[in-house]
């Protein structure tokens, strides 16, 4: 099973180093870069718990275990992403009529989502990787509805 936790007051490189230190043979990785001072980690529950303890005992910042149903935006969701991709393989998508703002990330077909998508393009919805890939929300600029 997996968990997620918010780490407050820690720099990106410190969170990434913490994940590398405690991932061991399991999964522990940054999941959401919400803000430079707020990064969410996700992974195996034992790994997340160990990282939380280290943050607290080393006084690196504040650590909050999140009440979530799954460890989103990490490699543990790879099987679910594969099943979703399989389920959508035979579905035909047409351009939408409502503008969509997406994180800039690689699409299933290998092209890049534009920062602002007036209509969803291609045969797959934008963001097919998002269940298993870290989300760069800290790059969001409300003045420019996009993620750089």
PDB file of N, CA, C and O in Angstrom, residues 59-116:
ATOM      1  N   UNK A  59      14.445  17.888  12.458  1.00  0.00           N
ATOM      2  CA  UNK A  59      13.893  19.256  12.435  1.00  0.00           C
ATOM      3  C   UNK A  59      14.155  19.952  11.103  1.00  0.00           C
ATOM      4  O   UNK A  59      14.622  21.087  11.051  1.00  0.00           O
ATOM      5  N   UNK A  60      13.827  19.236  10.028  1.00  0.00           N
ATOM      6  CA  UNK A  60      14.044  19.763   8.676  1.00  0.00           C
ATOM      7  C   UNK A  60      12.894  20.640   8.205  1.00  0.00           C
ATOM      8  O   UNK A  60      13.037  21.394   7.248  1.00  0.00           O
ATOM      9  N   UNK A  61      11.760  20.513   8.830  1.00  0.00           N
ATOM     10  CA  UNK A  61      10.566  21.253   8.441  1.00  0.00           C
ATOM     11  C   UNK A  61       9.362  20.585   9.073  1.00  0.00           C
ATOM     12  O   UNK A  61       9.490  19.814  10.021  1.00  0.00           O
ATOM     13  N   UNK A  62       8.205  20.870   8.539  1.00  0.00           N
ATOM     14  CA  UNK A  62       6.981  20.258   9.049  1.00  0.00           C
ATOM     15  C   UNK A  62       6.552  19.153   8.081  1.00  0.00           C
ATOM     16  O   UNK A  62       6.596  19.332   6.871  1.00  0.00           O
ATOM     17  N   UNK A  63       6.121  18.030   8.628  1.00  0.00           N
ATOM     18  CA  UNK A  63       5.697  16.892   7.821  1.00  0.00           C
ATOM     19  C   UNK A  63       4.281  16.498   8.215  1.00  0.00           C
ATOM     20  O   UNK A  63       3.995  16.314   9.398  1.00  0.00           O
ATOM     21  N   UNK A  64       3.404  16.383   7.225  1.00  0.00           N
ATOM     22  CA  UNK A  64       1.998  16.053   7.482  1.00  0.00           C
ATOM     23  C   UNK A  64       1.592  14.870   6.607  1.00  0.00           C
ATOM     24  O   UNK A  64       1.657  14.952   5.372  1.00  0.00           O
ATOM     25  N   UNK A  65       1.185  13.783   7.254  1.00  0.00           N
ATOM     26  CA  UNK A  65       0.666  12.639   6.519  1.00  0.00           C
ATOM     27  C   UNK A  65      -0.694  13.031   5.943  1.00  0.00           C
ATOM     28  O   UNK A  65      -1.549  13.568   6.640  1.00  0.00           O
ATOM     29  N   UNK A  66      -0.892  12.805   4.652  1.00  0.00           N
ATOM     30  CA  UNK A  66      -2.141  13.183   3.988  1.00  0.00           C
ATOM     31  C   UNK A  66      -3.117  12.014   3.960  1.00  0.00           C
ATOM     32  O   UNK A  66      -2.715  10.869   3.766  1.00  0.00           O
ATOM     33  N   UNK A  67      -4.384  12.314   4.128  1.00  0.00           N
ATOM     34  CA  UNK A  67      -5.424  11.295   4.075  1.00  0.00           C
ATOM     35  C   UNK A  67      -5.887  11.185   2.622  1.00  0.00           C
ATOM     36  O   UNK A  67      -6.726  11.953   2.159  1.00  0.00           O
ATOM     37  N   UNK A  68      -5.301  10.241   1.906  1.00  0.00           N
ATOM     38  CA  UNK A  68      -5.617  10.027   0.497  1.00  0.00           C
ATOM     39  C   UNK A  68      -5.951   8.552   0.267  1.00  0.00           C
ATOM     40  O   UNK A  68      -5.585   7.695   1.071  1.00  0.00           O
ATOM     41  N   UNK A  69      -6.611   8.272  -0.829  1.00  0.00           N
ATOM     42  CA  UNK A  69      -7.009   6.897  -1.122  1.00  0.00           C
ATOM     43  C   UNK A  69      -5.920   6.100  -1.842  1.00  0.00           C
ATOM     44  O   UNK A  69      -6.002   4.882  -1.930  1.00  0.00           O
ATOM     45  N   UNK A  70      -4.905   6.797  -2.369  1.00  0.00           N
ATOM     46  CA  UNK A  70      -3.832   6.125  -3.105  1.00  0.00           C
ATOM     47  C   UNK A  70      -2.611   7.038  -3.139  1.00  0.00           C
ATOM     48  O   UNK A  70      -2.736   8.241  -2.944  1.00  0.00           O
ATOM     49  N   UNK A  71      -1.433   6.481  -3.416  1.00  0.00           N
ATOM     50  CA  UNK A  71      -0.219   7.290  -3.532  1.00  0.00           C
ATOM     51  C   UNK A  71      -0.113   7.878  -4.943  1.00  0.00           C
ATOM     52  O   UNK A  71       0.603   7.371  -5.800  1.00  0.00           O
ATOM     53  N   UNK A  72      -0.846   8.944  -5.183  1.00  0.00           N
ATOM     54  CA  UNK A  72      -0.924   9.522  -6.524  1.00  0.00           C
ATOM     55  C   UNK A  72       0.399  10.138  -6.967  1.00  0.00           C
ATOM     56  O   UNK A  72       1.217  10.520  -6.162  1.00  0.00           O
ATOM     57  N   UNK A  73       0.584  10.236  -8.268  1.00  0.00           N
ATOM     58  CA  UNK A  73       1.739  10.883  -8.908  1.00  0.00           C
ATOM     59  C   UNK A  73       3.063  10.221  -8.541  1.00  0.00           C
ATOM     60  O   UNK A  73       4.072  10.900  -8.370  1.00  0.00           O
ATOM     61  N   UNK A  74       3.046   8.900  -8.424  1.00  0.00           N
ATOM     62  CA  UNK A  74       4.300   8.183  -8.210  1.00  0.00           C
ATOM     63  C   UNK A  74       4.257   6.853  -8.968  1.00  0.00           C
ATOM     64  O   UNK A  74       3.221   6.452  -9.485  1.00  0.00           O
ATOM     65  N   UNK A  75       5.405   6.196  -9.012  1.00  0.00           N
ATOM     66  CA  UNK A  75       5.542   4.957  -9.789  1.00  0.00           C
ATOM     67  C   UNK A  75       4.624   3.831  -9.318  1.00  0.00           C
ATOM     68  O   UNK A  75       4.360   2.901 -10.072  1.00  0.00           O
ATOM     69  N   UNK A  76       4.125   3.891  -8.088  1.00  0.00           N
ATOM     70  CA  UNK A  76       3.229   2.840  -7.617  1.00  0.00           C
ATOM     71  C   UNK A  76       1.937   2.789  -8.430  1.00  0.00           C
ATOM     72  O   UNK A  76       1.246   1.779  -8.442  1.00  0.00           O
ATOM     73  N   UNK A  77       1.609   3.865  -9.124  1.00  0.00           N
ATOM     74  CA  UNK A  77       0.388   3.880  -9.934  1.00  0.00           C
ATOM     75  C   UNK A  77       0.627   3.446 -11.378  1.00  0.00           C
ATOM     76  O   UNK A  77      -0.278   3.497 -12.195  1.00  0.00           O
ATOM     77  N   UNK A  78       1.847   3.000 -11.685  1.00  0.00           N
ATOM     78  CA  UNK A  78       2.141   2.536 -13.047  1.00  0.00           C
ATOM     79  C   UNK A  78       1.158   1.461 -13.522  1.00  0.00           C
ATOM     80  O   UNK A  78       0.655   1.544 -14.628  1.00  0.00           O
ATOM     81  N   UNK A  79       0.850   0.438 -12.699  1.00  0.00           N
ATOM     82  CA  UNK A  79      -0.114  -0.570 -13.165  1.00  0.00           C
ATOM     83  C   UNK A  79      -1.486   0.034 -13.470  1.00  0.00           C
ATOM     84  O   UNK A  79      -2.126  -0.335 -14.461  1.00  0.00           O
ATOM     85  N   UNK A  80      -1.938   0.965 -12.662  1.00  0.00           N
ATOM     86  CA  UNK A  80      -3.237   1.607 -12.910  1.00  0.00           C
ATOM     87  C   UNK A  80      -3.183   2.448 -14.178  1.00  0.00           C
ATOM     88  O   UNK A  80      -4.131   2.456 -14.976  1.00  0.00           O
ATOM     89  N   UNK A  81      -2.067   3.166 -14.387  1.00  0.00           N
ATOM     90  CA  UNK A  81      -1.919   3.979 -15.599  1.00  0.00           C
ATOM     91  C   UNK A  81      -1.922   3.083 -16.840  1.00  0.00           C
ATOM     92  O   UNK A  81      -2.520   3.435 -17.867  1.00  0.00           O
ATOM     93  N   UNK A  82      -1.280   1.924 -16.741  1.00  0.00           N
ATOM     94  CA  UNK A  82      -1.248   0.993 -17.874  1.00  0.00           C
ATOM     95  C   UNK A  82      -2.648   0.456 -18.178  1.00  0.00           C
ATOM     96  O   UNK A  82      -3.054   0.377 -19.341  1.00  0.00           O
ATOM     97  N   UNK A  83      -3.398   0.112 -17.123  1.00  0.00           N
ATOM     98  CA  UNK A  83      -4.767  -0.377 -17.335  1.00  0.00           C
ATOM     99  C   UNK A  83      -5.662   0.707 -17.917  1.00  0.00           C
ATOM    100  O   UNK A  83      -6.485   0.442 -18.792  1.00  0.00           O
ATOM    101  N   UNK A  84      -5.489   1.947 -17.445  1.00  0.00           N
ATOM    102  CA  UNK A  84      -6.272   3.051 -17.981  1.00  0.00           C
ATOM    103  C   UNK A  84      -5.948   3.274 -19.453  1.00  0.00           C
ATOM    104  O   UNK A  84      -6.844   3.444 -20.281  1.00  0.00           O
ATOM    105  N   UNK A  85      -4.676   3.247 -19.781  1.00  0.00           N
ATOM    106  CA  UNK A  85      -4.253   3.415 -21.171  1.00  0.00           C
ATOM    107  C   UNK A  85      -4.841   2.321 -22.052  1.00  0.00           C
ATOM    108  O   UNK A  85      -5.321   2.582 -23.158  1.00  0.00           O
ATOM    109  N   UNK A  86      -4.819   1.090 -21.535  1.00  0.00           N
ATOM    110  CA  UNK A  86      -5.393  -0.048 -22.255  1.00  0.00           C
ATOM    111  C   UNK A  86      -6.895   0.150 -22.465  1.00  0.00           C
ATOM    112  O   UNK A  86      -7.425  -0.083 -23.549  1.00  0.00           O
ATOM    113  N   UNK A  87      -7.585   0.587 -21.416  1.00  0.00           N
ATOM    114  CA  UNK A  87      -9.034   0.795 -21.498  1.00  0.00           C
ATOM    115  C   UNK A  87      -9.387   1.895 -22.485  1.00  0.00           C
ATOM    116  O   UNK A  87     -10.424   1.836 -23.154  1.00  0.00           O
ATOM    117  N   UNK A  88      -8.519   2.892 -22.597  1.00  0.00           N
ATOM    118  CA  UNK A  88      -8.795   4.010 -23.500  1.00  0.00           C
ATOM    119  C   UNK A  88      -8.284   3.783 -24.918  1.00  0.00           C
ATOM    120  O   UNK A  88      -8.547   4.597 -25.805  1.00  0.00           O
ATOM    121  N   UNK A  89      -7.558   2.688 -25.133  1.00  0.00           N
ATOM    122  CA  UNK A  89      -6.954   2.426 -26.441  1.00  0.00           C
ATOM    123  C   UNK A  89      -7.979   2.426 -27.574  1.00  0.00           C
ATOM    124  O   UNK A  89      -7.704   2.903 -28.664  1.00  0.00           O
ATOM    125  N   UNK A  90      -9.151   1.910 -27.333  1.00  0.00           N
ATOM    126  CA  UNK A  90     -10.158   1.837 -28.390  1.00  0.00           C
ATOM    127  C   UNK A  90     -11.120   3.013 -28.414  1.00  0.00           C
ATOM    128  O   UNK A  90     -12.041   3.046 -29.220  1.00  0.00           O
ATOM    129  N   UNK A  91     -10.902   3.972 -27.539  1.00  0.00           N
ATOM    130  CA  UNK A  91     -11.797   5.124 -27.455  1.00  0.00           C
ATOM    131  C   UNK A  91     -11.310   6.213 -28.395  1.00  0.00           C
ATOM    132  O   UNK A  91     -10.128   6.536 -28.441  1.00  0.00           O
ATOM    133  N   UNK A  92     -12.226   6.789 -29.135  1.00  0.00           N
ATOM    134  CA  UNK A  92     -11.889   7.878 -30.038  1.00  0.00           C
ATOM    135  C   UNK A  92     -12.205   9.206 -29.360  1.00  0.00           C
ATOM    136  O   UNK A  92     -13.319   9.410 -28.874  1.00  0.00           O
ATOM    137  N   UNK A  93     -11.210  10.094 -29.302  1.00  0.00           N
ATOM    138  CA  UNK A  93     -11.400  11.402 -28.695  1.00  0.00           C
ATOM    139  C   UNK A  93     -11.503  12.458 -29.780  1.00  0.00           C
ATOM    140  O   UNK A  93     -10.766  12.425 -30.761  1.00  0.00           O
ATOM    141  N   UNK A  94     -12.415  13.369 -29.601  1.00  0.00           N
ATOM    142  CA  UNK A  94     -12.574  14.462 -30.555  1.00  0.00           C
ATOM    143  C   UNK A  94     -12.207  15.764 -29.852  1.00  0.00           C
ATOM    144  O   UNK A  94     -12.228  15.838 -28.622  1.00  0.00           O
ATOM    145  N   UNK A  95     -11.870  16.799 -30.639  1.00  0.00           N
ATOM    146  CA  UNK A  95     -11.527  18.075 -29.998  1.00  0.00           C
ATOM    147  C   UNK A  95     -12.663  18.576 -29.121  1.00  0.00           C
ATOM    148  O   UNK A  95     -13.840  18.475 -29.472  1.00  0.00           O
ATOM    149  N   UNK A  96     -12.301  19.096 -27.952  1.00  0.00           N
ATOM    150  CA  UNK A  96     -13.295  19.634 -27.030  1.00  0.00           C
ATOM    151  C   UNK A  96     -13.740  21.025 -27.444  1.00  0.00           C
ATOM    152  O   UNK A  96     -13.211  21.616 -28.390  1.00  0.00           O
ATOM    153  N   UNK A  97     -14.689  21.537 -26.724  1.00  0.00           N
ATOM    154  CA  UNK A  97     -15.190  22.875 -27.016  1.00  0.00           C
ATOM    155  C   UNK A  97     -14.850  23.869 -25.917  1.00  0.00           C
ATOM    156  O   UNK A  97     -15.109  25.052 -26.059  1.00  0.00           O
ATOM    157  N   UNK A  98     -14.259  23.390 -24.830  1.00  0.00           N
ATOM    158  CA  UNK A  98     -13.908  24.253 -23.700  1.00  0.00           C
ATOM    159  C   UNK A  98     -12.387  24.294 -23.587  1.00  0.00           C
ATOM    160  O   UNK A  98     -11.735  23.248 -23.619  1.00  0.00           O
ATOM    161  N   UNK A  99     -11.786  25.492 -23.453  1.00  0.00           N
ATOM    162  CA  UNK A  99     -10.329  25.574 -23.298  1.00  0.00           C
ATOM    163  C   UNK A  99      -9.863  24.826 -22.051  1.00  0.00           C
ATOM    164  O   UNK A  99     -10.543  24.811 -21.034  1.00  0.00           O
ATOM    165  N   UNK A 100      -8.697  24.206 -22.152  1.00  0.00           N
ATOM    166  CA  UNK A 100      -8.134  23.420 -21.061  1.00  0.00           C
ATOM    167  C   UNK A 100      -6.732  23.937 -20.764  1.00  0.00           C
ATOM    168  O   UNK A 100      -5.953  24.182 -21.672  1.00  0.00           O
ATOM    169  N   UNK A 101      -6.424  24.116 -19.497  1.00  0.00           N
ATOM    170  CA  UNK A 101      -5.073  24.492 -19.077  1.00  0.00           C
ATOM    171  C   UNK A 101      -4.435  23.251 -18.490  1.00  0.00           C
ATOM    172  O   UNK A 101      -5.000  22.614 -17.621  1.00  0.00           O
ATOM    173  N   UNK A 102      -3.261  22.884 -18.969  1.00  0.00           N
ATOM    174  CA  UNK A 102      -2.630  21.654 -18.513  1.00  0.00           C
ATOM    175  C   UNK A 102      -1.197  21.897 -18.074  1.00  0.00           C
ATOM    176  O   UNK A 102      -0.556  22.841 -18.538  1.00  0.00           O
ATOM    177  N   UNK A 103      -0.673  21.022 -17.205  1.00  0.00           N
ATOM    178  CA  UNK A 103       0.761  21.068 -16.938  1.00  0.00           C
ATOM    179  C   UNK A 103       1.485  20.707 -18.224  1.00  0.00           C
ATOM    180  O   UNK A 103       0.957  19.928 -19.025  1.00  0.00           O
ATOM    181  N   UNK A 104       2.631  21.271 -18.430  1.00  0.00           N
ATOM    182  CA  UNK A 104       3.381  20.950 -19.642  1.00  0.00           C
ATOM    183  C   UNK A 104       4.043  19.604 -19.418  1.00  0.00           C
ATOM    184  O   UNK A 104       4.942  19.462 -18.602  1.00  0.00           O
ATOM    185  N   UNK A 105       3.568  18.607 -20.136  1.00  0.00           N
ATOM    186  CA  UNK A 105       4.114  17.269 -19.963  1.00  0.00           C
ATOM    187  C   UNK A 105       3.970  16.489 -21.252  1.00  0.00           C
ATOM    188  O   UNK A 105       3.246  16.866 -22.149  1.00  0.00           O
ATOM    189  N   UNK A 106       4.688  15.396 -21.327  1.00  0.00           N
ATOM    190  CA  UNK A 106       4.679  14.592 -22.524  1.00  0.00           C
ATOM    191  C   UNK A 106       3.365  13.835 -22.645  1.00  0.00           C
ATOM    192  O   UNK A 106       2.870  13.266 -21.689  1.00  0.00           O
ATOM    193  N   UNK A 107       2.788  13.857 -23.829  1.00  0.00           N
ATOM    194  CA  UNK A 107       1.555  13.114 -24.087  1.00  0.00           C
ATOM    195  C   UNK A 107       1.873  11.666 -24.419  1.00  0.00           C
ATOM    196  O   UNK A 107       3.001  11.313 -24.725  1.00  0.00           O
ATOM    197  N   UNK A 108       0.860  10.836 -24.416  1.00  0.00           N
ATOM    198  CA  UNK A 108       0.991   9.423 -24.746  1.00  0.00           C
ATOM    199  C   UNK A 108       1.667   9.231 -26.098  1.00  0.00           C
ATOM    200  O   UNK A 108       2.523   8.407 -26.272  1.00  0.00           O
ATOM    201  N   UNK A 109       1.285  10.050 -27.077  1.00  0.00           N
ATOM    202  CA  UNK A 109       1.797   9.890 -28.434  1.00  0.00           C
ATOM    203  C   UNK A 109       3.234  10.391 -28.590  1.00  0.00           C
ATOM    204  O   UNK A 109       3.834  10.214 -29.633  1.00  0.00           O
ATOM    205  N   UNK A 110       3.781  11.041 -27.573  1.00  0.00           N
ATOM    206  CA  UNK A 110       5.159  11.480 -27.636  1.00  0.00           C
ATOM    207  C   UNK A 110       5.328  12.961 -27.912  1.00  0.00           C
ATOM    208  O   UNK A 110       6.431  13.473 -27.893  1.00  0.00           O
ATOM    209  N   UNK A 111       4.256  13.683 -28.176  1.00  0.00           N
ATOM    210  CA  UNK A 111       4.369  15.123 -28.386  1.00  0.00           C
ATOM    211  C   UNK A 111       4.154  15.828 -27.055  1.00  0.00           C
ATOM    212  O   UNK A 111       3.733  15.217 -26.084  1.00  0.00           O
ATOM    213  N   UNK A 112       4.428  17.120 -27.005  1.00  0.00           N
ATOM    214  CA  UNK A 112       4.276  17.867 -25.759  1.00  0.00           C
ATOM    215  C   UNK A 112       2.963  18.610 -25.742  1.00  0.00           C
ATOM    216  O   UNK A 112       2.559  19.197 -26.728  1.00  0.00           O
ATOM    217  N   UNK A 113       2.280  18.579 -24.607  1.00  0.00           N
ATOM    218  CA  UNK A 113       1.071  19.376 -24.407  1.00  0.00           C
ATOM    219  C   UNK A 113       1.497  20.837 -24.446  1.00  0.00           C
ATOM    220  O   UNK A 113       2.517  21.187 -23.874  1.00  0.00           O
ATOM    221  N   UNK A 114       0.743  21.666 -25.121  1.00  0.00           N
ATOM    222  CA  UNK A 114       1.055  23.084 -25.066  1.00  0.00           C
ATOM    223  C   UNK A 114       0.645  23.618 -23.704  1.00  0.00           C
ATOM    224  O   UNK A 114      -0.102  22.981 -22.972  1.00  0.00           O
ATOM    225  N   UNK A 115       1.129  24.807 -23.368  1.00  0.00           N
ATOM    226  CA  UNK A 115       0.807  25.392 -22.067  1.00  0.00           C
ATOM    227  C   UNK A 115      -0.685  25.671 -21.974  1.00  0.00           C
ATOM    228  O   UNK A 115      -1.279  25.518 -20.941  1.00  0.00           O
ATOM    229  N   UNK A 116      -1.271  26.127 -23.060  1.00  0.00           N
ATOM    230  CA  UNK A 116      -2.703  26.410 -23.092  1.00  0.00           C
ATOM    231  C   UNK A 116      -3.272  25.623 -24.260  1.00  0.00           C
ATOM    232  O   UNK A 116      -2.805  25.739 -25.380  1.00  0.00           O
TER     233      UNK A 116
END
